[in-house]
Amino acid sequence: MSKLFIGGQWHVASSQDSIPVFAPATGEQYATIGRGQAEDIDLAVKAARAALAGEWGRLSATERGRTLTRIGVKILDHIDELAGIEARDTGKPLALARKDIEALARYFEFYGGAADKVHGEVLPYLPGYSVTVQREPFGVVGHIIPWNYPAQMLGRTLGPALAMGNTSVVKPAEDACLTSLRVAELAVEAGLPAGVLNIVTGYGREAGAALAEHPGINLITFTGSPQVGTAIQTAAAKNYVKCVLELGGKSPQVVFADADLDKAVPIIVGAIIQNAGQTCSAGSRLLIQREVFDEVVARVAERFCQMRVGAPDSAPDCGPIITKAQFGRVNEFVAYCRDSGLPVLAEGILDAELPSAGYYVRPMMFGPVPRDHRLAREEVFGPVLAVLPFDDEDDAVALANGTEYGLVAAIWTENGARQQRLSRRLEGGQVFINCYGAGGGVELPFGGIRKSGHGREKGFMALEEFSLTKTVVSHHG
Ligand code: NAI
Ligand code: MG
């Protein structure tokens, strides 16, 4: 492939250079992508700006919606192909990749349907005046996307941006971006006018940084690490541009003595194993009321030990880690946990005869973890579960809220009053009661506070996030 998608056409990167693509399952290089840089970003921003002034800018909301809906259908028509690309590129189990492609299509369907349901407001004002509040696109949106759910994340950010009439320049992650290139092509086949969606692959420090600081960008969305989020926000601030940032978490599963464990245990294990723990909303802390600590640990550990790590096409519970670098980070973190004497409560199983150069790690469950231990506070971004005891409701709240992050939390209790109290007291963008959605469905507003970022994506709320209001005041006497 090795080309960038700009203005509806394939372009060789101005650097003439490419970046190797490795399969996490085998460690082997199997493709290359273009190494886009500032010049290419500039070309893409110009194409997106031109598209705003063209046919796209004149379409009715209904027609924009129809276009998005057609993209959704097109994606579903190519689900096997896209799931295959995604699984190979990310190493995730094929079944999960398929769900991700379904979610990608769902974003286009949801926002396709929503495009013409965004109504303005009529405000009461002084006698003789009429006032309306209308919604308008920002203009050109810059999207910087991570590698953990590349397809889903593309839909999550493009859906509302395009529904509101913006145009887009996407810088996908250099570690997994092949689906986005194929989707861009399918979108044009589905009738998206050229230049509305542009994809510039490349390194974060080159293409990503160039996009964040480009003065032609009117809004930036980013999902990834807090460090890069800060860099992007700093660059955007110089152009007075708003950022929607989603920067990960250390999300707690809070289990009380009266929890329904039959229901809770598989979900608790799934919430950290899914996507090899490389999920911003992974349930990476298991907080257990002290009186049932041993019982809950035993139940969760029993299931955790059955988690199988294998190649994407072998229907494993857990695939490999995305890159050699992330593989190194996760292994280092686990080694640190072992060296610091944390008790191992459970370990998953590595399939026999995995390719030795693949990035496979054994899922780990540690506990009890001291509250000041790095594992209790820092995001691992791997299949590593930290287990901590708590005493009572106040203690649970203090512990659950006691990290720099605030993204998602889950409460496991049959006590309805406690469910209500805790859903108010737990800090973050989503609280699940006796369930867990790892970010939840397309319909559910999602985003964080503090180091988890700010702004809201998903649901109707994203349509507000990706548009501007204009208040029109008319004096007619
Ligand atoms: P990263 O934050 O460096 O990468 C995310 C995206 O940002 C990629 O598209 C990358 O090319 C781009 N990027 C990198 N540097 C940039 C810059 N200076 N300017 C503009 N764009 C830039 O994340 P990385 O290094 O892949 O992973 C490191 C850690 O980040 C992970 O271990 C995890 O803790 C966290 N992370 C969180 C994610 C989430 O879903 N919240 C997703 C990916 C990573
Ligand atoms: Mg990085």
Coordinates of C-alpha atoms and ligand atoms in Angstrom, one line a residue:
M1 CA 0.0 0.0 0.0
S2 CA 2.5 2.5 1.2
K3 CA 0.5 5.5 0.1
L4 CA -1.4 8.3 1.7
F5 CA -5.1 9.1 0.9
I6 CA -5.5 12.8 0.1
G7 CA -8.2 14.5 -1.8
G8 CA -9.7 11.1 -2.8
Q9 CA -6.5 9.9 -4.4
W10 CA -3.5 7.9 -3.4
H11 CA -0.3 9.9 -3.0
V12 CA 3.3 8.9 -2.4
A13 CA 4.6 10.5 0.8
S14 CA 6.6 13.6 0.0
S15 CA 9.5 12.0 2.0
Q16 CA 9.4 9.1 -0.6
D17 CA 10.0 7.1 2.5
S18 CA 8.0 4.3 4.1
I19 CA 7.5 2.7 7.6
P20 CA 7.6 -1.1 8.0
V21 CA 4.5 -2.9 9.3
F22 CA 5.0 -5.9 11.6
A23 CA 2.4 -8.6 12.5
P24 CA 2.3 -8.8 16.3
A25 CA 1.4 -12.5 16.1
T26 CA 4.7 -13.4 14.4
G27 CA 7.0 -10.4 14.7
E28 CA 7.4 -10.5 10.9
Q29 CA 7.2 -7.5 8.6
Y30 CA 4.5 -8.0 6.0
A31 CA 3.7 -4.5 4.6
T32 CA 4.8 -0.9 4.6
I33 CA 3.0 2.4 5.0
G34 CA 3.9 5.9 3.8
R35 CA 6.0 8.1 6.0
G36 CA 3.9 11.2 5.8
Q37 CA 5.3 14.5 7.1
A38 CA 4.4 18.1 7.4
E39 CA 4.2 18.7 3.7
D40 CA 1.7 15.9 3.3
I41 CA -0.3 17.1 6.3
D42 CA -0.5 20.5 4.6
L43 CA -1.7 19.0 1.4
A44 CA -4.4 17.1 3.3
V45 CA -5.5 20.1 5.2
K46 CA -5.9 22.0 2.0
A47 CA -7.9 19.2 0.4
A48 CA -10.2 19.1 3.5
R49 CA -10.6 22.9 3.4
A50 CA -11.5 22.7 -0.3
A51 CA -14.0 20.0 0.4
L52 CA -15.7 22.2 3.0
A53 CA -16.3 24.8 0.3
G54 CA -17.4 22.3 -2.2
E55 CA -20.3 19.8 -2.6
W56 CA -20.0 18.6 1.0
G57 CA -20.5 22.0 2.4
R58 CA -23.8 22.4 0.4
L59 CA -25.3 19.0 1.3
S60 CA -28.4 19.0 3.5
A61 CA -28.0 17.2 6.8
T62 CA -30.2 14.4 5.5
E63 CA -27.9 13.8 2.5
R64 CA -24.8 13.9 4.8
G65 CA -26.6 11.3 7.0
R66 CA -27.4 9.2 4.0
T67 CA -23.8 9.2 2.9
L68 CA -22.7 8.1 6.3
T69 CA -25.3 5.3 6.4
R70 CA -24.1 4.1 3.0
I71 CA -20.5 4.0 4.4
G72 CA -21.8 1.9 7.3
V73 CA -23.5 -0.6 4.9
K74 CA -20.3 -0.7 2.7
I75 CA -18.2 -1.6 5.7
L76 CA -20.6 -4.4 6.7
D77 CA -20.4 -5.7 3.1
H78 CA -16.6 -5.9 3.6
I79 CA -16.7 -7.2 7.2
D80 CA -14.6 -10.3 6.5
E81 CA -12.0 -8.5 4.6
L82 CA -11.7 -5.6 7.2
A83 CA -11.8 -8.0 10.2
G84 CA -8.9 -9.9 8.6
I85 CA -6.9 -6.7 8.0
E86 CA -7.6 -5.5 11.6
A87 CA -6.7 -8.9 13.2
R88 CA -3.4 -9.1 11.3
D89 CA -2.5 -5.5 11.9
T90 CA -3.2 -5.5 15.7
G91 CA -2.8 -9.2 16.6
K92 CA -6.2 -9.1 18.3
P93 CA -8.4 -12.3 18.2
L94 CA -10.3 -12.5 14.9
A95 CA -13.7 -12.6 16.7
L96 CA -12.8 -9.3 18.5
A97 CA -11.6 -7.7 15.3
R98 CA -15.0 -8.6 13.7
K99 CA -16.8 -7.0 16.6
D100 CA -14.7 -3.9 16.1
I101 CA -15.6 -3.7 12.5
E102 CA -19.3 -4.1 13.4
A103 CA -18.8 -1.2 15.8
L104 CA -17.1 0.8 13.1
A105 CA -20.1 0.3 10.8
R106 CA -22.5 1.0 13.7
Y107 CA -20.8 4.4 14.3
F108 CA -21.6 5.4 10.7
E109 CA -25.1 4.1 11.0
F110 CA -25.8 5.8 14.3
Y111 CA -24.4 9.2 13.2
G112 CA -25.9 8.8 9.7
G113 CA -29.3 8.6 11.4
A114 CA -28.5 11.4 13.8
A115 CA -27.2 13.9 11.3
D116 CA -30.6 15.5 10.6
K117 CA -31.9 15.2 14.1
V118 CA -29.7 17.9 15.6
H119 CA -32.1 20.7 16.2
G120 CA -31.3 24.2 17.2
E121 CA -33.0 26.2 19.9
V122 CA -35.4 29.1 20.0
L123 CA -34.7 31.4 23.0
P124 CA -37.1 33.8 24.7
Y125 CA -35.6 37.3 24.7
L126 CA -36.7 40.9 24.8
P127 CA -40.0 41.9 23.2
G128 CA -39.6 42.5 19.5
Y129 CA -36.7 40.0 19.1
S130 CA -36.4 36.5 17.9
V131 CA -33.4 34.4 18.8
T132 CA -32.2 31.1 17.4
V133 CA -29.2 29.0 18.3
Q134 CA -27.9 27.1 15.4
R135 CA -25.2 24.4 15.1
E136 CA -22.4 24.7 12.6
P137 CA -19.4 22.6 11.8
F138 CA -16.0 23.7 13.2
G139 CA -14.4 23.3 9.7
V140 CA -11.4 20.9 9.3
V141 CA -11.0 18.4 12.1
G142 CA -7.7 16.7 12.9
H143 CA -8.0 13.2 14.3
I144 CA -5.0 11.5 15.9
I145 CA -5.8 7.9 16.5
P146 CA -4.2 5.1 18.5
W147 CA -3.5 1.5 17.6
N148 CA -5.5 -0.4 20.2
Y149 CA -8.9 -0.2 18.5
P150 CA -7.9 1.5 15.2
A151 CA -11.2 0.7 13.4
Q152 CA -13.6 1.5 16.2
M153 CA -11.7 4.7 17.0
L154 CA -11.9 5.8 13.4
G155 CA -15.7 5.4 13.5
R156 CA -16.0 7.0 16.9
T157 CA -14.3 10.2 15.9
L158 CA -15.3 10.4 12.2
G159 CA -19.0 9.6 12.7
P160 CA -19.9 12.8 14.6
A161 CA -17.4 15.0 12.8
L162 CA -18.8 14.2 9.4
A163 CA -22.4 14.1 10.6
M164 CA -22.0 17.7 11.6
G165 CA -20.6 18.7 8.3
N166 CA -16.9 19.0 9.1
T167 CA -14.1 17.5 7.0
S168 CA -11.3 15.4 8.3
V169 CA -7.6 14.8 8.3
V170 CA -6.8 11.6 10.1
K171 CA -3.3 10.6 11.3
P172 CA -3.8 7.0 12.3
A173 CA -1.2 5.2 14.5
E174 CA 1.9 4.0 12.7
D175 CA 1.5 0.7 14.6
A176 CA -1.9 -0.2 13.1
C177 CA -3.5 1.8 10.3
L178 CA -4.3 -0.5 7.4
T179 CA -8.0 -0.6 8.1
S180 CA -8.3 3.1 8.0
L181 CA -6.8 3.3 4.6
R182 CA -9.2 0.7 3.2
V183 CA -12.1 2.4 4.9
A184 CA -11.2 5.7 3.3
E185 CA -11.3 4.0 -0.1
L186 CA -14.7 2.4 0.7
A187 CA -16.1 5.7 1.9
V188 CA -15.4 7.3 -1.4
E189 CA -16.9 4.3 -3.2
A190 CA -20.0 4.9 -1.0
G191 CA -20.3 8.5 -2.2
L192 CA -18.3 10.5 0.2
P193 CA -17.0 13.5 -1.8
A194 CA -13.2 13.6 -2.4
G195 CA -11.3 15.5 0.2
V196 CA -13.9 15.1 3.0
L197 CA -11.8 12.3 4.5
N198 CA -8.0 12.3 4.2
I199 CA -5.6 9.8 5.7
V200 CA -2.0 10.7 6.3
T201 CA 0.0 7.8 7.8
G202 CA 3.3 8.5 9.5
Y203 CA 5.1 8.8 12.8
G204 CA 3.5 10.7 15.7
R205 CA 6.5 13.0 16.1
E206 CA 6.4 13.9 12.4
A207 CA 2.9 13.7 10.8
G208 CA 1.1 13.7 14.2
A209 CA 2.9 16.8 15.5
A210 CA 2.5 18.6 12.1
L211 CA -1.2 18.0 12.3
A212 CA -1.5 19.2 15.9
E213 CA 0.2 22.4 15.1
H214 CA -1.3 23.1 11.7
P215 CA -3.0 26.5 11.7
G216 CA -5.6 25.2 9.2
I217 CA -7.1 22.8 11.7
N218 CA -10.2 23.9 13.7
L219 CA -10.6 21.1 16.2
I220 CA -8.4 18.2 17.3
T221 CA -9.4 14.9 18.7
F222 CA -6.8 12.6 20.2
T223 CA -6.8 9.3 22.0
G224 CA -3.6 8.0 23.3
S225 CA -1.0 8.6 26.1
P226 CA -1.3 11.6 28.5
Q227 CA 2.2 12.8 27.5
V228 CA 1.3 13.1 23.9
G229 CA -2.1 14.5 24.8
T230 CA -0.4 17.3 26.6
A231 CA 1.9 18.0 23.7
I232 CA -1.0 18.1 21.3
Q233 CA -3.0 20.4 23.5
T234 CA 0.0 22.7 23.9
A235 CA 0.4 22.9 20.1
A236 CA -3.3 23.5 19.6
A237 CA -3.4 26.2 22.2
K238 CA -1.0 28.3 20.0
N239 CA -3.7 28.3 17.3
Y240 CA -6.5 28.8 19.9
V241 CA -8.0 25.4 18.9
K242 CA -10.1 23.1 21.1
C243 CA -9.0 19.5 21.8
V244 CA -11.1 16.5 22.7
L245 CA -8.6 14.2 24.6
E246 CA -9.1 10.6 25.8
L247 CA -6.0 9.5 27.6
G248 CA -6.6 6.2 29.3
G249 CA -7.4 5.2 32.9
K250 CA -6.9 2.9 35.8
S251 CA -10.5 1.9 36.0
P252 CA -11.8 0.2 39.2
Q253 CA -14.2 -2.8 39.6
V254 CA -15.6 -2.3 43.1
V255 CA -16.9 -5.6 44.5
F256 CA -19.0 -5.5 47.7
A257 CA -19.7 -8.5 50.0
D258 CA -23.2 -8.8 48.6
A259 CA -22.2 -8.9 44.9
D260 CA -23.6 -11.6 42.6
L261 CA -20.3 -13.3 41.9
D262 CA -21.7 -15.7 39.2
K263 CA -22.5 -12.6 37.2
A264 CA -19.4 -10.5 38.2
V265 CA -16.5 -12.9 37.8
P266 CA -16.5 -13.5 34.0
I267 CA -17.1 -9.8 33.4
I268 CA -14.3 -8.8 35.7
V269 CA -11.8 -11.1 34.0
G270 CA -13.0 -10.1 30.5
A271 CA -12.6 -6.4 31.3
I272 CA -8.8 -6.8 31.8
I273 CA -8.1 -9.6 29.3
Q274 CA -10.0 -8.1 26.4
N275 CA -7.6 -6.8 23.7
A276 CA -4.7 -8.0 25.9
G277 CA -5.4 -5.2 28.4
Q278 CA -4.7 -2.6 25.8
T279 CA -8.0 -0.8 26.4
C280 CA -8.3 2.7 27.8
S281 CA -11.2 1.6 29.9
A282 CA -9.8 -1.8 30.9
G283 CA -11.0 -2.8 34.4
S284 CA -7.4 -2.9 35.6
R285 CA -8.1 -2.5 39.4
L286 CA -10.2 -5.1 41.3
L287 CA -11.2 -3.6 44.6
I288 CA -12.8 -6.2 47.0
Q289 CA -14.5 -5.7 50.3
R290 CA -12.2 -7.2 52.9
E291 CA -14.6 -9.7 54.4
V292 CA -15.0 -11.5 51.0
F293 CA -11.5 -10.8 49.7
D294 CA -10.3 -14.4 49.8
E295 CA -13.5 -15.8 48.3
V296 CA -13.6 -13.3 45.5
V297 CA -9.9 -13.7 44.7
A298 CA -10.3 -17.4 44.6
R299 CA -13.3 -17.2 42.2
V300 CA -11.6 -14.6 39.9
A301 CA -8.2 -16.4 40.0
E302 CA -9.8 -19.7 39.0
R303 CA -11.2 -18.2 35.8
F304 CA -8.1 -16.0 35.2
C305 CA -5.9 -19.1 35.2
Q306 CA -8.0 -20.5 32.3
M307 CA -7.3 -17.5 30.0
R308 CA -5.5 -18.7 26.9
V309 CA -3.0 -16.5 25.0
G310 CA -2.7 -17.4 21.4
A311 CA -2.5 -16.3 17.7
P312 CA -5.4 -14.2 16.4
D313 CA -6.8 -17.0 14.3
S314 CA -6.8 -19.6 17.1
A315 CA -9.8 -18.1 19.0
P316 CA -7.7 -17.2 22.0
D317 CA -8.9 -15.2 25.0
C318 CA -6.0 -12.9 24.6
G319 CA -3.8 -12.1 21.6
P320 CA -0.3 -10.6 21.5
I321 CA 0.8 -7.1 22.4
I322 CA 0.8 -4.6 19.6
T323 CA 4.6 -3.9 19.1
K324 CA 8.0 -4.9 20.4
A325 CA 8.2 -1.7 22.3
Q326 CA 4.9 -2.1 24.1
F327 CA 5.8 -5.8 24.7
G328 CA 9.0 -4.6 26.4
R329 CA 7.1 -2.1 28.5
V330 CA 4.5 -4.6 29.7
N331 CA 7.2 -7.2 30.5
E332 CA 9.2 -4.6 32.4
F333 CA 6.2 -3.7 34.4
V334 CA 5.5 -7.3 35.3
A335 CA 9.1 -7.9 36.2
Y336 CA 9.0 -4.9 38.5
C337 CA 5.9 -6.2 40.2
R338 CA 7.5 -9.6 40.7
D339 CA 10.8 -8.1 41.9
S340 CA 8.9 -5.8 44.4
G341 CA 7.5 -8.9 46.0
L342 CA 3.8 -8.6 44.9
P343 CA 2.1 -11.9 45.4
V344 CA 1.0 -13.6 42.2
L345 CA -2.7 -14.6 42.5
A346 CA -3.1 -16.1 39.0
E347 CA -1.4 -16.4 35.6
G348 CA -2.9 -17.1 32.2
I349 CA -1.7 -19.8 29.8
L350 CA 0.5 -19.3 26.8
D351 CA -0.4 -21.7 23.9
A352 CA 2.3 -24.2 23.1
E353 CA 4.4 -23.4 20.0
L354 CA 3.6 -19.8 19.6
P355 CA 5.9 -18.0 17.1
S356 CA 8.9 -17.1 19.2
A357 CA 9.2 -13.6 17.7
G358 CA 5.5 -12.8 18.4
Y359 CA 4.7 -10.4 21.2
Y360 CA 2.9 -12.7 23.6
V361 CA 2.7 -12.0 27.3
R362 CA 1.2 -14.1 30.1
P363 CA -1.8 -12.4 31.8
M364 CA -1.0 -11.7 35.4
M365 CA -3.1 -11.1 38.5
F366 CA -1.3 -9.6 41.5
G367 CA -2.5 -8.9 45.0
P368 CA -3.0 -7.7 47.6
V369 CA -1.3 -4.6 46.0
P370 CA -0.2 -1.9 48.5
R371 CA -2.1 1.3 47.8
D372 CA 1.1 3.3 47.0
H373 CA 2.5 0.6 44.6
R374 CA 3.0 1.6 41.0
L375 CA 0.6 -1.2 39.9
A376 CA -2.1 0.4 42.0
R377 CA -1.8 3.8 40.3
E378 CA -0.2 3.5 36.8
E379 CA -1.7 2.3 33.6
V380 CA 0.1 -0.9 32.4
F381 CA -1.8 -1.2 29.1
G382 CA -1.4 -5.0 29.2
P383 CA -3.3 -7.9 30.7
V384 CA -2.3 -7.2 34.3
L385 CA -4.8 -7.0 37.1
A386 CA -4.2 -5.3 40.4
V387 CA -6.3 -6.6 43.4
L388 CA -6.7 -4.4 46.5
P389 CA -9.0 -4.8 49.6
F390 CA -11.2 -2.1 51.0
D391 CA -13.1 -1.8 54.3
D392 CA -16.4 0.0 53.7
E393 CA -18.2 2.3 51.3
D394 CA -16.1 5.4 52.2
D395 CA -12.9 3.5 51.9
A396 CA -14.1 2.1 48.5
V397 CA -14.8 5.5 47.2
A398 CA -11.5 6.9 48.4
L399 CA -9.6 4.0 46.8
A400 CA -11.6 4.0 43.5
N401 CA -11.1 7.8 43.1
G402 CA -7.6 7.7 44.3
T403 CA -5.6 7.7 41.1
E404 CA -4.8 10.6 38.7
Y405 CA -7.2 9.0 36.2
G406 CA -11.0 9.1 36.0
L407 CA -12.6 7.3 33.1
V408 CA -14.8 4.3 34.0
A409 CA -15.8 2.6 37.2
A410 CA -18.0 -0.5 38.0
I411 CA -19.9 -1.2 41.1
W412 CA -20.9 -4.8 42.0
T413 CA -23.6 -4.8 44.8
E414 CA -27.2 -5.9 45.1
N415 CA -27.9 -3.0 47.5
G416 CA -29.9 -0.5 45.4
A417 CA -29.3 2.5 47.7
R418 CA -25.6 1.8 47.6
Q419 CA -25.7 1.6 43.8
Q420 CA -27.2 5.1 43.7
R421 CA -24.8 6.6 46.3
L422 CA -21.7 5.2 44.7
S423 CA -22.8 6.1 41.1
R424 CA -22.8 9.7 42.4
R425 CA -19.6 9.5 44.3
L426 CA -17.4 7.7 41.8
E427 CA -15.5 10.1 39.6
G428 CA -15.2 9.6 35.8
G429 CA -17.2 9.6 32.6
Q430 CA -19.1 6.3 33.0
V431 CA -20.2 4.2 35.9
F432 CA -21.5 0.7 35.4
I433 CA -23.7 -1.0 37.9
N434 CA -23.5 -4.8 37.9
C435 CA -22.2 -4.8 34.4
Y436 CA -19.2 -3.4 32.4
G437 CA -18.9 -2.1 28.9
A438 CA -15.3 -1.1 28.5
G439 CA -16.5 2.1 27.1
G440 CA -19.9 0.9 26.4
G441 CA -21.9 1.1 23.2
V442 CA -21.9 3.7 20.4
E443 CA -24.9 5.3 22.1
L444 CA -23.3 6.1 25.4
P445 CA -21.4 9.3 26.0
F446 CA -17.8 8.5 27.0
G447 CA -14.8 10.4 28.2
G448 CA -12.7 11.2 31.2
I449 CA -11.7 13.7 33.8
R450 CA -8.2 14.7 35.0
K451 CA -5.4 12.6 33.4
S452 CA -8.0 10.6 31.5
G453 CA -8.7 13.7 29.4
H454 CA -11.7 15.8 28.7
G455 CA -14.5 16.2 26.2
R456 CA -17.1 13.6 25.4
E457 CA -17.4 11.3 22.4
K458 CA -20.1 8.8 21.5
G459 CA -23.8 9.2 21.6
F460 CA -25.6 12.4 20.7
M461 CA -23.3 14.4 23.0
A462 CA -20.5 14.0 20.5
L463 CA -22.5 15.9 18.0
E464 CA -22.3 18.9 20.3
E465 CA -18.6 18.3 20.9
F466 CA -18.0 18.3 17.2
S467 CA -20.0 21.4 16.3
L468 CA -20.3 25.1 17.3
T469 CA -23.3 27.1 18.2
K470 CA -24.2 30.4 16.6
T471 CA -26.8 32.6 18.3
V472 CA -28.8 34.6 15.8
V473 CA -30.6 37.6 17.2
S474 CA -33.2 39.3 15.0
H475 CA -35.0 42.6 15.9
H476 CA -38.3 42.9 14.1
G477 CA -40.2 45.2 16.5
Ligands
NAI1 P1 1.0 7.6 21.7 O1 0.2 8.5 22.6 O2 2.4 7.9 21.4 O3 0.3 7.3 20.3 C1 -1.1 7.6 20.0 C2 -1.1 8.4 18.7 O4 -0.5 9.6 18.9 C3 -0.4 7.7 17.5 O5 -1.2 7.9 16.3 C4 0.9 8.4 17.5 O6 1.5 8.4 16.2 C5 0.5 9.8 17.8 N1 1.6 10.6 18.3 C6 2.7 10.2 19.0 N2 3.5 11.3 19.3 C7 2.9 12.4 18.8 C8 3.2 13.8 18.8 N3 4.3 14.3 19.4 N4 2.3 14.6 18.2 C9 1.2 14.2 17.7 N5 0.8 12.9 17.6 C10 1.7 12.0 18.2 O7 0.9 6.2 22.4 P2 2.0 5.0 22.3 O8 3.4 5.5 22.4 O9 1.6 4.2 21.2 O10 1.6 4.2 23.7 C11 2.2 4.6 24.9 C12 1.1 4.5 26.0 O11 0.0 5.3 25.7 C13 0.5 3.1 26.2 O12 1.2 2.2 26.9 C14 -0.8 3.5 26.9 O13 -0.6 3.6 28.3 C15 -1.2 4.8 26.3 N6 -2.2 4.7 25.2 C16 -3.5 4.9 25.5 C17 -4.5 4.7 24.6 C18 -5.9 4.9 25.0 O14 -6.8 4.3 24.4 N7 -6.2 5.8 25.8 C19 -4.2 4.2 23.3 C20 -2.7 4.1 23.0 C21 -1.8 4.3 24.0
MG2 MG 4.4 7.2 21.8

